[in-house]
Amino acid sequence: MTFDSPMLYLCTGVFGVLTLATATERVLFRRSKGEASPMLQNLKERIDSWWIMAMFLTAAFLVGRIGMVVLFAIASFLALREFMTLMRTRRGDHWALFAAFFVVLPAQYALIGVDWYGLYSIFIPVYAFLLLPIVAVLRADTQAFTRRVAELQWGLMTCVFCVSHLPALMSLDIPGFEGRNERLVAFLIIVVQGSDVLQYVWGKLFGRTKVAPTVSPSKTVEGLAGGLASATLLGAALWELTPFSPLQAGAMAFVAALMGFLGGLVMSSIKRDRGVKDWGEIIRGHGGMLDRLDSIVFGAPIFFHLTRYWFTV
Amino acid sequence: MTKVLRKIASSAVLATAHVVTGVRGVWAGCAPSSEQRIYFANHTSHGDFVLIWTALPKAHRADTRPVAGADYWTKSALRRFFVGDVFNAVLIDRNAPSESRGNVLAPLIEALNEGHSLIFFPEGTRNTGEEPLLPFKTGLCHLARAAPHVPLVPVWIDNIGRVIPKGEALPVPLLCHVTFGAPLALQDGENRDAFLARARDALLALRSRDGGDE
């Protein structure tokens, strides 16, 4: 990773925002005189967890491509574990599940590690899609077969295939941008996660009208509009990190943030269907790994392909 | 040498349990403590006692001994090493002829008298059917009579039957919870069947909605 001024601004910016958040939360805590509301308590846990996540990401960035591949492989494993826990697997799925976790997942990230685009872009949608039902059918359990096969494929697509497009950004060949691809990863993460935080803030300040009352009652039109607009501006402001012009960076940020919002809705309705509020409890204050990744899941492949189509040779 | 091996093996078991199941102890009815207890749990897999053991406070693990069937756990040297040296299990002879039945639980009572806590599966065998919990064998009642001063803590284990179903050698990663309920004891004048029914209900009450097939 080349450590020039945009990268320096980025690190200062990210850790500056976190320091500011922690300082604000401390002041609010002091004012509450030991009677912190559950919301403030949750805010504190969320910010503390953000510090830890930012440190993991920074470490992976410093290691470079391999660090990124390993970090997101672990994130995928944790996400898929949460996803499949809530699905209705049967004993007959055992071999297929085992293959998904210990063959398909490592293979997908290994293919990204060796930069084999032709295979990693179709490995799960084609090969896993065809091979896992074959593995499952060997166990001769036909009950709810379509549903079981579909749930496993959906888990692999969201938790592994989509998430793996973040480290895959490292292999894009963009003229004049050589050796700086990790900035695309940083750009996408900051814009999508920033959009989540900004939607939350706008929603808390001005939220009146629910945007999807049955699927996700806490999301509001005001939060969505304010969040998307400010995430677009944030993306445009970060254009120097990217191969894009300011206008293009804003448009990319808008698409990624919009996909993040819609992806969040889709993942919410799965949680609702399975009767849970969070996917897990591995990240204090946030819930499970998938609660943090859900917006990235839908944004990453689209961002990857738009960039690949328009900006690579 | 064995001591080092034992340490390595127990760390490996703990690490595997965390990676595969992300196990979390939920102390719903009592606090984690190192007081002497009999933990009685539902039994669906050989991973059961590992999960309870992992969820216990570290200091309490060394003197908490799982109760395991001798017929299964003495079959190979590896099983004997894990169950004997790593977990310090109390083995019982489930196939004893009926005239010596009374002595089957003797090693457990001896372990209780030495001050150990026990992990006990009152169904007597692994449950692989559709029923959430099999009827209890009488063993739990015998233990409650023999050691009336030791609290009986119900422990519900979620999902582990999906992690390692009966007959499978390799685990798949799925999240598991271990829920500890409120302690109970045999009451004055309570007969065996009433006590076993009460204990079984207390255990079933801890059952949250499992994932898995419906």
PDB file of C-alpha atoms in Angstrom, chain B residues 46-170:
ATOM      1  CA  HIS B  46     -21.363 -36.528  21.572  1.00  0.00           C
ATOM      2  CA  GLY B  47     -20.609 -32.822  21.504  1.00  0.00           C
ATOM      3  CA  ASP B  48     -23.042 -32.138  24.357  1.00  0.00           C
ATOM      4  CA  PHE B  49     -20.744 -32.327  27.339  1.00  0.00           C
ATOM      5  CA  VAL B  50     -18.033 -30.442  25.455  1.00  0.00           C
ATOM      6  CA  LEU B  51     -20.406 -27.504  25.002  1.00  0.00           C
ATOM      7  CA  ILE B  52     -21.507 -27.425  28.637  1.00  0.00           C
ATOM      8  CA  TRP B  53     -17.903 -27.736  29.711  1.00  0.00           C
ATOM      9  CA  THR B  54     -16.912 -24.847  27.394  1.00  0.00           C
ATOM     10  CA  ALA B  55     -19.714 -22.633  28.730  1.00  0.00           C
ATOM     11  CA  LEU B  56     -18.686 -23.163  32.384  1.00  0.00           C
ATOM     12  CA  PRO B  57     -16.367 -20.722  34.179  1.00  0.00           C
ATOM     13  CA  LYS B  58     -12.769 -21.743  33.577  1.00  0.00           C
ATOM     14  CA  ALA B  59     -12.007 -22.422  37.229  1.00  0.00           C
ATOM     15  CA  HIS B  60     -15.030 -24.708  37.504  1.00  0.00           C
ATOM     16  CA  ARG B  61     -14.151 -26.932  34.537  1.00  0.00           C
ATOM     17  CA  ALA B  62     -11.417 -28.957  36.235  1.00  0.00           C
ATOM     18  CA  ASP B  63     -13.733 -30.307  38.917  1.00  0.00           C
ATOM     19  CA  THR B  64     -16.816 -30.755  36.751  1.00  0.00           C
ATOM     20  CA  ARG B  65     -16.920 -34.314  35.449  1.00  0.00           C
ATOM     21  CA  PRO B  66     -19.167 -35.504  32.609  1.00  0.00           C
ATOM     22  CA  VAL B  67     -20.897 -38.845  33.014  1.00  0.00           C
ATOM     23  CA  ALA B  68     -20.354 -41.029  29.953  1.00  0.00           C
ATOM     24  CA  GLY B  69     -21.324 -44.522  28.810  1.00  0.00           C
ATOM     25  CA  ALA B  70     -18.401 -46.918  29.214  1.00  0.00           C
ATOM     26  CA  ASP B  71     -19.554 -49.057  26.263  1.00  0.00           C
ATOM     27  CA  TYR B  72     -18.921 -46.208  23.804  1.00  0.00           C
ATOM     28  CA  TRP B  73     -16.081 -44.293  25.383  1.00  0.00           C
ATOM     29  CA  THR B  74     -13.658 -47.156  26.097  1.00  0.00           C
ATOM     30  CA  LYS B  75     -13.701 -48.535  22.555  1.00  0.00           C
ATOM     31  CA  SER B  76     -10.464 -46.945  21.336  1.00  0.00           C
ATOM     32  CA  ALA B  77      -7.326 -45.492  22.874  1.00  0.00           C
ATOM     33  CA  LEU B  78      -8.182 -42.045  21.544  1.00  0.00           C
ATOM     34  CA  ARG B  79     -11.652 -42.072  23.110  1.00  0.00           C
ATOM     35  CA  ARG B  80     -10.166 -43.322  26.384  1.00  0.00           C
ATOM     36  CA  PHE B  81      -7.611 -40.494  26.318  1.00  0.00           C
ATOM     37  CA  PHE B  82     -10.228 -37.789  25.725  1.00  0.00           C
ATOM     38  CA  VAL B  83     -12.842 -39.036  28.100  1.00  0.00           C
ATOM     39  CA  GLY B  84     -10.429 -40.190  30.801  1.00  0.00           C
ATOM     40  CA  ASP B  85      -7.487 -37.768  30.687  1.00  0.00           C
ATOM     41  CA  VAL B  86      -8.931 -34.610  29.144  1.00  0.00           C
ATOM     42  CA  PHE B  87     -12.433 -34.546  30.607  1.00  0.00           C
ATOM     43  CA  ASN B  88     -11.867 -36.788  33.626  1.00  0.00           C
ATOM     44  CA  ALA B  89     -15.263 -38.375  32.948  1.00  0.00           C
ATOM     45  CA  VAL B  90     -17.059 -40.763  35.267  1.00  0.00           C
ATOM     46  CA  LEU B  91     -17.855 -43.884  33.247  1.00  0.00           C
ATOM     47  CA  ILE B  92     -20.972 -45.897  33.828  1.00  0.00           C
ATOM     48  CA  ASP B  93     -21.798 -49.371  32.626  1.00  0.00           C
ATOM     49  CA  ARG B  94     -25.104 -48.952  30.825  1.00  0.00           C
ATOM     50  CA  ASN B  95     -25.284 -52.642  29.887  1.00  0.00           C
ATOM     51  CA  ALA B  96     -24.935 -53.999  33.410  1.00  0.00           C
ATOM     52  CA  PRO B  97     -27.232 -56.973  34.168  1.00  0.00           C
ATOM     53  CA  SER B  98     -30.318 -55.912  36.054  1.00  0.00           C
ATOM     54  CA  GLU B  99     -29.320 -57.608  39.371  1.00  0.00           C
ATOM     55  CA  SER B 100     -26.329 -55.248  39.695  1.00  0.00           C
ATOM     56  CA  ARG B 101     -28.250 -52.136  38.622  1.00  0.00           C
ATOM     57  CA  GLY B 102     -27.980 -50.623  42.058  1.00  0.00           C
ATOM     58  CA  ASN B 103     -24.216 -50.366  41.686  1.00  0.00           C
ATOM     59  CA  VAL B 104     -24.276 -48.679  38.303  1.00  0.00           C
ATOM     60  CA  LEU B 105     -24.496 -45.231  39.859  1.00  0.00           C
ATOM     61  CA  ALA B 106     -21.934 -45.948  42.603  1.00  0.00           C
ATOM     62  CA  PRO B 107     -19.021 -44.216  40.786  1.00  0.00           C
ATOM     63  CA  LEU B 108     -21.180 -41.073  40.411  1.00  0.00           C
ATOM     64  CA  ILE B 109     -22.057 -40.958  44.071  1.00  0.00           C
ATOM     65  CA  GLU B 110     -18.412 -41.465  44.928  1.00  0.00           C
ATOM     66  CA  ALA B 111     -17.480 -38.520  42.672  1.00  0.00           C
ATOM     67  CA  LEU B 112     -20.135 -36.355  44.346  1.00  0.00           C
ATOM     68  CA  ASN B 113     -18.808 -37.325  47.769  1.00  0.00           C
ATOM     69  CA  GLU B 114     -15.353 -36.218  46.645  1.00  0.00           C
ATOM     70  CA  GLY B 115     -16.827 -32.780  45.928  1.00  0.00           C
ATOM     71  CA  HIS B 116     -16.960 -32.945  42.133  1.00  0.00           C
ATOM     72  CA  SER B 117     -19.754 -31.469  40.053  1.00  0.00           C
ATOM     73  CA  LEU B 118     -21.329 -33.707  37.409  1.00  0.00           C
ATOM     74  CA  ILE B 119     -22.699 -33.289  33.898  1.00  0.00           C
ATOM     75  CA  PHE B 120     -25.459 -35.871  33.607  1.00  0.00           C
ATOM     76  CA  PHE B 121     -27.809 -36.861  30.795  1.00  0.00           C
ATOM     77  CA  PRO B 122     -30.999 -38.200  32.408  1.00  0.00           C
ATOM     78  CA  GLU B 123     -32.421 -39.559  29.134  1.00  0.00           C
ATOM     79  CA  GLY B 124     -29.712 -42.227  29.346  1.00  0.00           C
ATOM     80  CA  THR B 125     -29.010 -42.227  25.620  1.00  0.00           C
ATOM     81  CA  ARG B 126     -28.764 -39.837  22.709  1.00  0.00           C
ATOM     82  CA  ASN B 127     -32.092 -38.629  21.390  1.00  0.00           C
ATOM     83  CA  THR B 128     -32.200 -38.771  17.611  1.00  0.00           C
ATOM     84  CA  GLY B 129     -35.946 -38.796  17.085  1.00  0.00           C
ATOM     85  CA  GLU B 130     -38.488 -36.059  16.545  1.00  0.00           C
ATOM     86  CA  GLU B 131     -39.371 -35.685  20.253  1.00  0.00           C
ATOM     87  CA  PRO B 132     -37.467 -32.780  21.843  1.00  0.00           C
ATOM     88  CA  LEU B 133     -36.760 -34.799  24.997  1.00  0.00           C
ATOM     89  CA  LEU B 134     -37.038 -38.520  25.816  1.00  0.00           C
ATOM     90  CA  PRO B 135     -38.576 -39.734  29.097  1.00  0.00           C
ATOM     91  CA  PHE B 136     -36.016 -39.623  31.924  1.00  0.00           C
ATOM     92  CA  LYS B 137     -34.478 -42.780  33.304  1.00  0.00           C
ATOM     93  CA  THR B 138     -34.541 -43.062  37.078  1.00  0.00           C
ATOM     94  CA  GLY B 139     -30.859 -42.174  37.554  1.00  0.00           C
ATOM     95  CA  LEU B 140     -31.454 -38.480  38.234  1.00  0.00           C
ATOM     96  CA  CYS B 141     -33.752 -39.332  41.133  1.00  0.00           C
ATOM     97  CA  HIS B 142     -31.188 -41.726  42.632  1.00  0.00           C
ATOM     98  CA  LEU B 143     -28.570 -38.972  42.459  1.00  0.00           C
ATOM     99  CA  ALA B 144     -30.931 -36.450  44.058  1.00  0.00           C
ATOM    100  CA  ARG B 145     -31.565 -38.884  46.945  1.00  0.00           C
ATOM    101  CA  ALA B 146     -27.914 -39.785  47.398  1.00  0.00           C
ATOM    102  CA  ALA B 147     -26.712 -36.166  47.409  1.00  0.00           C
ATOM    103  CA  PRO B 148     -29.593 -34.015  48.649  1.00  0.00           C
ATOM    104  CA  HIS B 149     -27.274 -31.071  49.360  1.00  0.00           C
ATOM    105  CA  VAL B 150     -26.176 -30.697  45.715  1.00  0.00           C
ATOM    106  CA  PRO B 151     -28.397 -28.385  43.585  1.00  0.00           C
ATOM    107  CA  LEU B 152     -29.638 -29.879  40.316  1.00  0.00           C
ATOM    108  CA  VAL B 153     -29.283 -27.392  37.462  1.00  0.00           C
ATOM    109  CA  PRO B 154     -31.237 -28.012  34.228  1.00  0.00           C
ATOM    110  CA  VAL B 155     -29.221 -27.217  31.086  1.00  0.00           C
ATOM    111  CA  TRP B 156     -30.740 -26.977  27.624  1.00  0.00           C
ATOM    112  CA  ILE B 157     -28.384 -27.353  24.670  1.00  0.00           C
ATOM    113  CA  ASP B 158     -29.598 -25.871  21.384  1.00  0.00           C
ATOM    114  CA  ASN B 159     -28.674 -27.027  17.916  1.00  0.00           C
ATOM    115  CA  ILE B 160     -25.777 -29.350  18.668  1.00  0.00           C
ATOM    116  CA  GLY B 161     -27.763 -32.234  17.173  1.00  0.00           C
ATOM    117  CA  ARG B 162     -27.552 -30.383  13.879  1.00  0.00           C
ATOM    118  CA  VAL B 163     -23.822 -29.752  14.290  1.00  0.00           C
ATOM    119  CA  ILE B 164     -22.973 -33.444  14.705  1.00  0.00           C
ATOM    120  CA  PRO B 165     -26.019 -35.615  13.948  1.00  0.00           C
ATOM    121  CA  LYS B 166     -25.850 -39.214  15.188  1.00  0.00           C
ATOM    122  CA  GLY B 167     -23.710 -41.299  12.880  1.00  0.00           C
ATOM    123  CA  GLU B 168     -21.703 -38.366  11.471  1.00  0.00           C
ATOM    124  CA  ALA B 169     -18.016 -38.028  12.239  1.00  0.00           C
ATOM    125  CA  LEU B 170     -17.437 -34.419  11.167  1.00  0.00           C
TER     126      LEU B 170
END
